[in-house]
Structure formats: structure tokens, C-alpha cells
GROMACS .gro file of C-alpha atoms in nm:
model
  378
    1MET     CA    1   7.318  13.684  12.469
    2SER     CA    2   7.219  13.342  12.580
    3SER     CA    3   7.063  13.265  12.913
    4SER     CA    4   7.267  13.173  13.216
    5GLY     CA    5   7.325  12.804  13.253
    6THR     CA    6   7.393  12.750  12.885
    7PHE     CA    7   7.748  12.871  12.916
    8HIS     CA    8   7.952  13.059  13.176
    9LEU     CA    9   8.182  13.337  13.062
   10ASN     CA   10   8.423  13.567  13.240
   11GLN     CA   11   8.324  13.920  13.146
   12SER     CA   12   8.669  14.064  13.230
   13GLY     CA   13   8.874  13.870  12.972
   14PRO     CA   14   8.975  13.949  12.616
   15ILE     CA   15   8.726  13.978  12.330
   16GLU     CA   16   8.563  13.649  12.238
   17PHE     CA   17   8.276  13.556  12.008
   18ILE     CA   18   8.000  13.303  12.053
   19PHE     CA   19   7.765  13.171  11.787
   20GLN     CA   20   7.388  13.186  11.814
   21MET     CA   21   7.214  12.852  11.856
   22PHE     CA   22   6.994  12.701  11.587
   23THR     CA   23   6.747  12.580  11.849
   24SER     CA   24   6.729  12.514  12.221
   25SER     CA   25   6.547  12.180  12.187
   26PRO     CA   26   6.783  11.887  12.263
   27LYS     CA   27   6.597  11.656  12.022
   28ILE     CA   28   6.620  11.900  11.732
   29GLN     CA   29   6.985  11.965  11.820
   30ALA     CA   30   7.059  11.594  11.797
   31LEU     CA   31   6.871  11.575  11.465
   32LEU     CA   32   7.059  11.872  11.320
   33PHE     CA   33   7.390  11.734  11.442
   34SER     CA   34   7.322  11.399  11.274
   35LEU     CA   35   7.206  11.564  10.950
   36PHE     CA   36   7.501  11.804  10.924
   37LEU     CA   37   7.750  11.533  11.017
   38PHE     CA   38   7.606  11.306  10.748
   39LEU     CA   39   7.626  11.582  10.485
   40TYR     CA   40   7.982  11.664  10.590
   41VAL     CA   41   8.097  11.302  10.566
   42MET     CA   42   7.926  11.262  10.228
   43THR     CA   43   8.097  11.580  10.105
   44LEU     CA   44   8.436  11.447  10.212
   45CYS     CA   45   8.373  11.106  10.054
   46GLY     CA   46   8.239  11.245   9.725
   47ASN     CA   47   8.516  11.496   9.667
   48THR     CA   48   8.784  11.252   9.781
   49THR     CA   49   8.647  11.001   9.527
   50ILE     CA   50   8.686  11.252   9.246
   51ILE     CA   51   9.045  11.331   9.349
   52TRP     CA   52   9.125  10.959   9.371
   53ALA     CA   53   8.970  10.887   9.028
   54VAL     CA   54   9.160  11.171   8.858
   55CYS     CA   55   9.490  11.063   9.016
   56SER     CA   56   9.438  10.691   8.946
   57TYR     CA   57   9.333  10.682   8.578
   58THR     CA   58   9.550  10.822   8.302
   59PHE     CA   59   9.258  10.901   8.069
   60LEU     CA   60   9.150  11.161   8.329
   61HIS     CA   61   9.490  11.334   8.321
   62THR     CA   62   9.356  11.629   8.122
   63PRO     CA   63   9.326  12.001   8.210
   64MET     CA   64   8.951  11.970   8.271
   65TYR     CA   65   8.990  11.700   8.534
   66PHE     CA   66   9.300  11.866   8.679
   67PHE     CA   67   9.086  12.170   8.756
   68LEU     CA   68   8.804  11.946   8.880
   69SER     CA   69   9.033  11.768   9.127
   70ASN     CA   70   9.158  12.104   9.255
   71LEU     CA   71   8.798  12.219   9.293
   72SER     CA   72   8.721  11.908   9.498
   73PHE     CA   73   9.026  11.969   9.717
   74LEU     CA   74   8.908  12.327   9.776
   75GLU     CA   75   8.561  12.202   9.873
   76ILE     CA   76   8.714  11.965  10.130
   77CYS     CA   77   8.925  12.241  10.284
   78TYR     CA   78   8.637  12.490  10.267
   79THR     CA   79   8.386  12.273  10.451
   80THR     CA   80   8.648  12.157  10.704
   81THR     CA   81   8.713  12.521  10.792
   82LEU     CA   82   8.348  12.574  10.892
   83VAL     CA   83   8.169  12.250  10.976
   84PRO     CA   84   8.366  12.093  11.268
   85LEU     CA   85   8.333  12.407  11.482
   86MET     CA   86   7.964  12.432  11.397
   87LEU     CA   87   7.906  12.067  11.497
   88ALA     CA   88   8.090  12.124  11.825
   89ASN     CA   89   7.854  12.411  11.910
   90ILE     CA   90   7.531  12.228  11.825
   91ILE     CA   91   7.561  11.963  12.095
   92GLY     CA   92   7.608  12.069  12.456
   93ALA     CA   93   7.718  12.406  12.587
   94ARG     CA   94   7.822  12.666  12.334
   95LYS     CA   95   8.195  12.721  12.316
   96PRO     CA   96   8.334  13.073  12.260
   97ILE     CA   97   8.588  13.133  11.989
   98SER     CA   98   8.879  13.368  12.050
   99PHE     CA   99   8.937  13.692  11.865
  100ALA     CA  100   9.233  13.543  11.678
  101GLY     CA  101   9.044  13.219  11.611
  102CYS     CA  102   8.752  13.406  11.457
  103ALA     CA  103   8.987  13.613  11.240
  104THR     CA  104   9.166  13.297  11.125
  105GLN     CA  105   8.840  13.126  11.032
  106MET     CA  106   8.724  13.432  10.836
  107PHE     CA  107   9.058  13.452  10.654
  108PHE     CA  108   9.047  13.089  10.540
  109PHE     CA  109   8.676  13.114  10.454
  110VAL     CA  110   8.729  13.419  10.230
  111THR     CA  111   9.045  13.272  10.076
  112LEU     CA  112   8.901  12.931   9.992
  113GLY     CA  113   8.563  13.067   9.882
  114SER     CA  114   8.726  13.325   9.652
  115THR     CA  115   8.962  13.065   9.505
  116ASP     CA  116   8.660  12.844   9.437
  117CYS     CA  117   8.490  13.122   9.240
  118PHE     CA  118   8.805  13.208   9.042
  119LEU     CA  119   8.865  12.841   8.964
  120LEU     CA  120   8.514  12.807   8.819
  121ALA     CA  121   8.598  13.093   8.582
  122VAL     CA  122   8.921  12.917   8.485
  123MET     CA  123   8.724  12.601   8.412
  124ALA     CA  124   8.491  12.800   8.187
  125TYR     CA  125   8.795  12.930   7.995
  126ASP     CA  126   8.917  12.572   7.961
  127ARG     CA  127   8.582  12.466   7.811
  128TYR     CA  128   8.591  12.767   7.578
  129LEU     CA  129   8.931  12.665   7.438
  130ALA     CA  130   8.834  12.296   7.413
  131ILE     CA  131   8.517  12.365   7.212
  132CYS     CA  132   8.593  12.686   7.022
  133HIS     CA  133   8.963  12.621   6.948
  134PRO     CA  134   9.008  12.243   6.960
  135LEU     CA  135   9.313  12.238   6.730
  136HIS     CA  136   9.510  12.477   6.950
  137TYR     CA  137   9.378  12.341   7.279
  138SER     CA  138   9.667  12.106   7.359
  139LEU     CA  139   9.920  12.374   7.264
  140ILE     CA  140   9.763  12.640   7.484
  141MET     CA  141   9.643  12.442   7.788
  142THR     CA  142   9.977  12.297   7.891
  143GLN     CA  143  10.043  12.151   8.233
  144ARG     CA  144  10.247  12.456   8.322
  145LEU     CA  145   9.966  12.696   8.229
  146CYS     CA  146   9.712  12.491   8.427
  147THR     CA  147   9.932  12.502   8.735
  148GLN     CA  148   9.985  12.875   8.692
  149MET     CA  149   9.610  12.934   8.664
  150VAL     CA  150   9.540  12.747   8.988
  151ALA     CA  151   9.826  12.923   9.165
  152GLY     CA  152   9.705  13.259   9.028
  153SER     CA  153   9.352  13.197   9.157
  154LEU     CA  154   9.486  13.118   9.504
  155SER     CA  155   9.723  13.418   9.501
  156LEU     CA  156   9.447  13.661   9.402
  157ALA     CA  157   9.222  13.518   9.675
  158LEU     CA  158   9.499  13.564   9.934
  159PHE     CA  159   9.556  13.920   9.813
  160LEU     CA  160   9.186  13.999   9.873
  161ALA     CA  161   9.131  13.799  10.193
  162LEU     CA  162   9.423  13.930  10.399
  163PRO     CA  163   9.342  14.306  10.384
  164LEU     CA  164   8.967  14.241  10.417
  165THR     CA  165   9.013  14.031  10.731
  166SER     CA  166   9.258  14.284  10.875
  167LEU     CA  167   9.016  14.569  10.808
  168VAL     CA  168   8.723  14.393  10.977
  169PHE     CA  169   8.915  14.297  11.291
  170THR     CA  170   9.074  14.638  11.342
  171LEU     CA  171   8.727  14.776  11.413
  172PRO     CA  172   8.637  14.830  11.781
  173PHE     CA  173   8.391  14.593  11.951
  174CYS     CA  174   8.191  14.693  12.259
  175GLY     CA  175   8.215  14.441  12.539
  176HIS     CA  176   8.427  14.135  12.593
  177PHE     CA  177   8.180  13.882  12.452
  178GLN     CA  178   7.992  13.919  12.127
  179GLU     CA  179   7.715  13.692  12.005
  180ILE     CA  180   7.732  13.630  11.630
  181ASN     CA  181   7.396  13.570  11.465
  182HIS     CA  182   7.555  13.301  11.248
  183PHE     CA  183   7.726  12.963  11.275
  184PHE     CA  184   8.072  13.083  11.164
  185CYS     CA  185   8.272  13.408  11.148
  186ASP     CA  186   8.129  13.555  10.830
  187VAL     CA  187   8.200  13.914  10.727
  188PRO     CA  188   7.851  14.076  10.747
  189PRO     CA  189   7.763  13.944  11.098
  190ILE     CA  190   8.101  14.056  11.236
  191LEU     CA  191   8.058  14.404  11.084
  192HIS     CA  192   7.716  14.422  11.247
  193LEU     CA  193   7.880  14.382  11.592
  194ALA     CA  194   8.133  14.664  11.546
  195CYS     CA  195   8.095  14.976  11.761
  196ALA     CA  196   8.199  15.216  11.484
  197ASP     CA  197   8.086  15.347  11.149
  198THR     CA  198   8.101  15.054  10.904
  199HIS     CA  199   8.014  15.234  10.581
  200VAL     CA  200   8.372  15.224  10.452
  201PRO     CA  201   8.430  14.857  10.543
  202GLN     CA  202   8.091  14.770  10.394
  203ALA     CA  203   8.186  14.946  10.070
  204ILE     CA  204   8.512  14.750  10.059
  205VAL     CA  205   8.315  14.428  10.112
  206TYR     CA  206   8.102  14.518   9.808
  207VAL     CA  207   8.415  14.585   9.601
  208VAL     CA  208   8.565  14.251   9.700
  209SER     CA  209   8.232  14.076   9.630
  210ILE     CA  210   8.221  14.231   9.283
  211ILE     CA  211   8.577  14.112   9.213
  212VAL     CA  212   8.507  13.762   9.346
  213LEU     CA  213   8.151  13.709   9.222
  214THR     CA  214   8.044  13.954   8.951
  215ILE     CA  215   8.356  13.974   8.732
  216PRO     CA  216   8.419  13.594   8.716
  217PHE     CA  217   8.049  13.535   8.652
  218LEU     CA  218   8.051  13.783   8.362
  219LEU     CA  219   8.360  13.613   8.217
  220ILE     CA  220   8.185  13.277   8.247
  221CYS     CA  221   7.878  13.414   8.069
  222ILE     CA  222   8.092  13.554   7.786
  223SER     CA  223   8.270  13.219   7.754
  224TYR     CA  224   7.942  13.033   7.732
  225ILE     CA  225   7.808  13.274   7.470
  226PHE     CA  226   8.100  13.179   7.242
  227ILE     CA  227   8.063  12.811   7.341
  228THR     CA  228   7.691  12.808   7.256
  229THR     CA  229   7.754  12.980   6.923
  230THR     CA  230   8.018  12.723   6.834
  231ILE     CA  231   7.807  12.427   6.943
  232LEU     CA  232   7.511  12.540   6.733
  233ARG     CA  233   7.736  12.532   6.426
  234ILE     CA  234   7.814  12.162   6.474
  235PRO     CA  235   7.625  11.978   6.197
  236SER     CA  236   7.552  11.651   6.378
  237ALA     CA  237   7.303  11.629   6.665
  238GLU     CA  238   7.525  11.377   6.841
  239GLY     CA  239   7.819  11.617   6.833
  240ARG     CA  240   7.608  11.900   6.973
  241GLN     CA  241   7.479  11.678   7.251
  242ARG     CA  242   7.831  11.565   7.342
  243ALA     CA  243   7.955  11.923   7.352
  244PHE     CA  244   7.664  12.040   7.566
  245SER     CA  245   7.711  11.749   7.808
  246THR     CA  246   8.071  11.853   7.878
  247CYS     CA  247   7.952  12.202   7.979
  248SER     CA  248   7.624  12.129   8.158
  249SER     CA  249   7.789  12.000   8.476
  250HIS     CA  250   8.010  12.305   8.509
  251LEU     CA  251   7.724  12.543   8.432
  252THR     CA  252   7.505  12.384   8.701
  253VAL     CA  253   7.776  12.429   8.964
  254VAL     CA  254   7.832  12.789   8.853
  255LEU     CA  255   7.466  12.881   8.893
  256LEU     CA  256   7.454  12.731   9.243
  257GLN     CA  257   7.778  12.888   9.360
  258TYR     CA  258   7.735  13.238   9.221
  259GLY     CA  259   7.361  13.251   9.286
  260CYS     CA  260   7.394  13.186   9.660
  261GLY     CA  261   7.703  13.406   9.689
  262SER     CA  262   7.534  13.700   9.516
  263LEU     CA  263   7.227  13.678   9.738
  264ALA     CA  264   7.445  13.669  10.049
  265TYR     CA  265   7.700  13.943   9.973
  266LEU     CA  266   7.572  14.172   9.698
  267ARG     CA  267   7.252  14.281   9.868
  268PRO     CA  268   7.232  14.572  10.116
  269PRO     CA  269   7.247  14.456  10.482
  270SER     CA  270   6.909  14.615  10.556
  271SER     CA  271   6.739  14.396  10.295
  272THR     CA  272   6.902  14.072  10.414
  273PRO     CA  273   6.744  13.927  10.731
  274ALA     CA  274   6.986  13.746  10.962
  275ASP     CA  275   6.797  13.416  10.943
  276GLU     CA  276   6.796  13.429  10.564
  277GLY     CA  277   7.170  13.489  10.567
  278ARG     CA  278   7.223  13.177  10.777
  279GLN     CA  279   7.002  12.972  10.545
  280LEU     CA  280   7.199  13.084  10.240
  281ALA     CA  281   7.520  13.003  10.425
  282LEU     CA  282   7.392  12.651  10.488
  283VAL     CA  283   7.339  12.612  10.113
  284TYR     CA  284   7.694  12.707  10.010
  285THR     CA  285   7.843  12.530  10.312
  286PHE     CA  286   7.670  12.193  10.268
  287VAL     CA  287   7.459  12.171   9.953
  288THR     CA  288   7.701  12.311   9.693
  289PRO     CA  289   8.011  12.115   9.805
  290LEU     CA  290   7.800  11.798   9.820
  291LEU     CA  291   7.634  11.852   9.482
  292ASN     CA  292   7.963  11.920   9.303
  293PRO     CA  293   8.082  11.556   9.305
  294LEU     CA  294   7.729  11.428   9.243
  295ILE     CA  295   7.677  11.654   8.942
  296TYR     CA  296   8.016  11.579   8.790
  297THR     CA  297   7.974  11.207   8.856
  298LEU     CA  298   7.621  11.164   8.724
  299ARG     CA  299   7.658  11.395   8.422
  300ASN     CA  300   8.012  11.307   8.316
  301LYS     CA  301   8.082  10.988   8.122
  302ASP     CA  302   8.456  10.983   8.187
  303VAL     CA  303   8.418  10.999   8.564
  304LYS     CA  304   8.142  10.737   8.553
  305ASN     CA  305   8.364  10.508   8.346
  306ALA     CA  306   8.647  10.552   8.596
  307LEU     CA  307   8.418  10.461   8.885
  308LYS     CA  308   8.283  10.162   8.691
  309LYS     CA  309   8.636  10.039   8.633
  310ALA     CA  310   8.711  10.080   9.000
  311MET     CA  311   8.398   9.882   9.090
  312SER     CA  312   8.485   9.609   8.839
  313LYS     CA  313   8.836   9.584   8.984
  314LYS     CA  314   8.687   9.558   9.330
  315ALA     CA  315   8.450   9.287   9.213
  316ALA     CA  316   8.738   9.099   9.049
  317THR     CA  317   8.938   9.123   9.371
  318GLU     CA  318   8.645   8.990   9.571
  319ASN     CA  319   8.601   8.700   9.326
  320LEU     CA  320   8.971   8.617   9.356
  321LYS     CA  321   8.945   8.622   9.734
  322GLU     CA  322   8.645   8.392   9.718
  323PHE     CA  323   8.831   8.153   9.487
  324LEU     CA  324   9.134   8.144   9.714
  325THR     CA  325   8.908   8.091  10.013
  326GLN     CA  326   8.756   7.790   9.842
  327MET     CA  327   9.110   7.665   9.776
  328LYS     CA  328   9.160   7.697  10.155
  329VAL     CA  329   9.440   7.949  10.133
  330ILE     CA  330   9.295   8.266  10.285
  331ALA     CA  331   9.076   8.069  10.525
  332TRP     CA  332   9.381   7.926  10.702
  333PRO     CA  333   9.518   8.103  11.008
  334LYS     CA  334   9.787   8.368  10.960
  335LYS     CA  335  10.049   8.151  11.130
  336THR     CA  336  10.003   7.868  10.883
  337ILE     CA  337   9.932   8.051  10.559
  338ILE     CA  338  10.297   8.079  10.450
  339PRO     CA  339  10.377   7.707  10.504
  340GLN     CA  340  10.054   7.607  10.330
  341ILE     CA  341  10.123   7.831  10.029
  342THR     CA  342  10.479   7.698  10.017
  343LEU     CA  343  10.344   7.341  10.027
  344ILE     CA  344  10.104   7.415   9.741
  345PHE     CA  345  10.389   7.573   9.543
  346PHE     CA  346  10.613   7.268   9.576
  347GLN     CA  347  10.325   7.027   9.508
  348SER     CA  348  10.238   7.211   9.188
  349ASN     CA  349  10.603   7.219   9.078
  350PHE     CA  350  10.638   6.849   9.155
  351ALA     CA  351  10.331   6.773   8.943
  352ILE     CA  352  10.474   6.974   8.653
  353VAL     CA  353  10.812   6.800   8.677
  354ARG     CA  354  10.643   6.460   8.695
  355TYR     CA  355  10.436   6.544   8.386
  356LEU     CA  356  10.747   6.651   8.192
  357PHE     CA  357  10.930   6.338   8.302
  358THR     CA  358  10.639   6.126   8.172
  359LEU     CA  359  10.653   6.300   7.834
  360VAL     CA  360  11.028   6.247   7.807
  361ASN     CA  361  10.990   5.881   7.907
  362ARG     CA  362  10.723   5.830   7.643
  363LYS     CA  363  10.943   5.988   7.377
  364ILE     CA  364  11.234   5.760   7.474
  365GLN     CA  365  11.008   5.455   7.459
  366ASN     CA  366  10.880   5.558   7.114
  367GLU     CA  367  11.235   5.607   6.987
  368LYS     CA  368  11.328   5.260   7.118
  369ILE     CA  369  11.033   5.107   6.937
  370VAL     CA  370  11.127   5.285   6.611
  371TRP     CA  371  11.493   5.178   6.645
  372THR     CA  372  11.391   4.813   6.708
  373HIS     CA  373  11.157   4.823   6.409
  374LYS     CA  374  11.438   4.952   6.184
  375ASN     CA  375  11.673   4.678   6.300
  376LEU     CA  376  11.415   4.415   6.225
  377LEU     CA  377  11.366   4.553   5.872
  378TYR     CA  378  11.738   4.548   5.796
   0.00000   0.00000   0.00000
């Protein structure tokens, strides 16, 4: 437990949890707060950019980018479930979280994290169909099937998260206040605080981890075995490079996600130090959600083209604003901009009418000259 003066708690209330501090140094706390806040904002901006690009450009309305936008949405929800509470506990006095609040955070963490892993397996299946069965791809990967796959991933995650969370929080806890050696309500640290035999809950955690991590990862590996075999049969080097480039981004994200998750949840608790568990949690809380948009942006030509088009449109808009400013339209005050634009409109119309009138007058004069010339001849 922390020393007195850091926080004051009533020891006769209901069960509450409090997170262990990263450090007691105010300077390092401020540095960590700034770093984590920066990473969180960058994660939100990067994943929001991908969602915006997929929704804005029709050439990204394909199953691959539909799954990618859903993955980005999951990353936003996932980090928002964990990071704000962690930031609130870094600066100032630590704030306890209620029993129900801790259970809610664990439920959303397990649900969103599991959906993320299932969705990566779905994306691998999508790449398998696109490369190994390109002629049947559009017939199989319909919009309805894509929606059903995303909904199925979320439903399976809910089916696993709800009983697991209920099982963990039906265990007895000794004392009213429990210090979690973590920065959020993760499953292993909460099980460590229980005042009962946790062999059965720990076994269930392993079963859930195998369903969430091992089985999807094996399916992804099988998919990429068929993908690699098909790619190696492509005669042209350019075609092989293009096919590999469409899979490399997804494969990089898979290795990061499943690697950190396996180290955190598939090892025995005795062989996983608490500090190492927190470090791994920092990786899949900050690094992986931040790298997802960077990897898909830097290694994907379609997303890069969409962002280039967006930047070119922005540049064109800025050039138009600059032109209008030079024409003294935008530079005028808001109260006078409508009369000034109206004045310019009428002046331009008057100039056009005057020009047309001049042309008609010239034509009439020419016809008069021709008519006079004919009369003189006859």
C-alpha cells in the first residue's frame, strides 16, 4: 500500500482498488504524463485519419479497408478504455476505482482486445481469398459477409469476456482496499489479489487466451502458407512484389499484437514478473495501436494516395483562399462581405452585358454598311 499522505482512504467502505504508481518523483511523473498523453493523442489522430480516408474515398470501399477501418475504430475504443484513467493517476494523488468500475474496465478491455485479435484473423482470410482465389473474391467477400464477420468477432469476444469477468470478480478479496500492481484492471493482477484458490480461474484464463490468441494465430499462419505458395507461383517479379506488399502490413501488425499478448497471458504467473507484465501492457496499450496506422499508411499505396489527394485538396483550398484574399473578398470584415460580393457579382454581370451589347452593335453597323454598299451597286 502507498504511504500516508499520498491518498486518504476510509478502511470501512466497500471494496475498492488502487493502481501502483510508476514513480514517486514529480519530475518523472510529469515526463511520463506528457509522453503517454502525446502517444494517446497520436493514436487517436492516426486511427481517425484511416477511418476518415476509408469513408471519404470510393476506391477504398473494399473489404480490406472496411476491416482496416473497423480495426482502427477498435484501437480508438481500446486505448480510450485504459489511457484516460491511467493519466489521471499519474499526476497528483492516486484515485481509487470502485469494484464495479474495475469490473467494467476489465470487461471492455477483454472484449475489445479479443475482437482485435479475431479481426486480424478475418483480415488474413480476406487476403487469402484475394490472392489465392481472385476470380471468386468479389462473389465471396460481399458487404453482407464482411459485416457478419465483424459482428461475429465482436459477439465471440462478448461471449468470452462476460463469463471471464464475472468469474474473476466473484472471488473473495481480503480487505476493503487492494493495490493493483498494474496501471489498469487486467486479469492476472486481479487474480493475484484474490483470497482464494485461483487454480481454476487461472486455467480458464489460459483456455480463453488459447481461443483468443493461439487459434487465430494458427489460422493466420495457415492462411499465409497458402498465400506464400500462391505468390511464389506468380511469374513476374513485379506481381510478386505487389502481392507481398499487400500482406506485409497486416503481417507486421499480427506479429506485434500476438507476440505481446502471448508473452503476457500464455506464460505461467510464476515466470512473469509484475514489472515485466506492466512493460508488455505498455506495448500493446500504446505502441501497437500507434503503429497500426503508421504501418498501414507507410506500407500501403492506396492509403498513401488517399492522403496525398487530401493534402492536394487542402493545398488547392489554401490557394483559392489566397487568391480571394488578394481580390479583397475574404479580407473584408464579415459585416461587409455579402454586400461586397454582391457588388462584384453585379459589376461582372454589367461588364458581360456591356460586352454583348458592343458585339450586337458592331454586327448592326456591319449589316448597315453591307446594305448601303448593295444599294450603291444597284
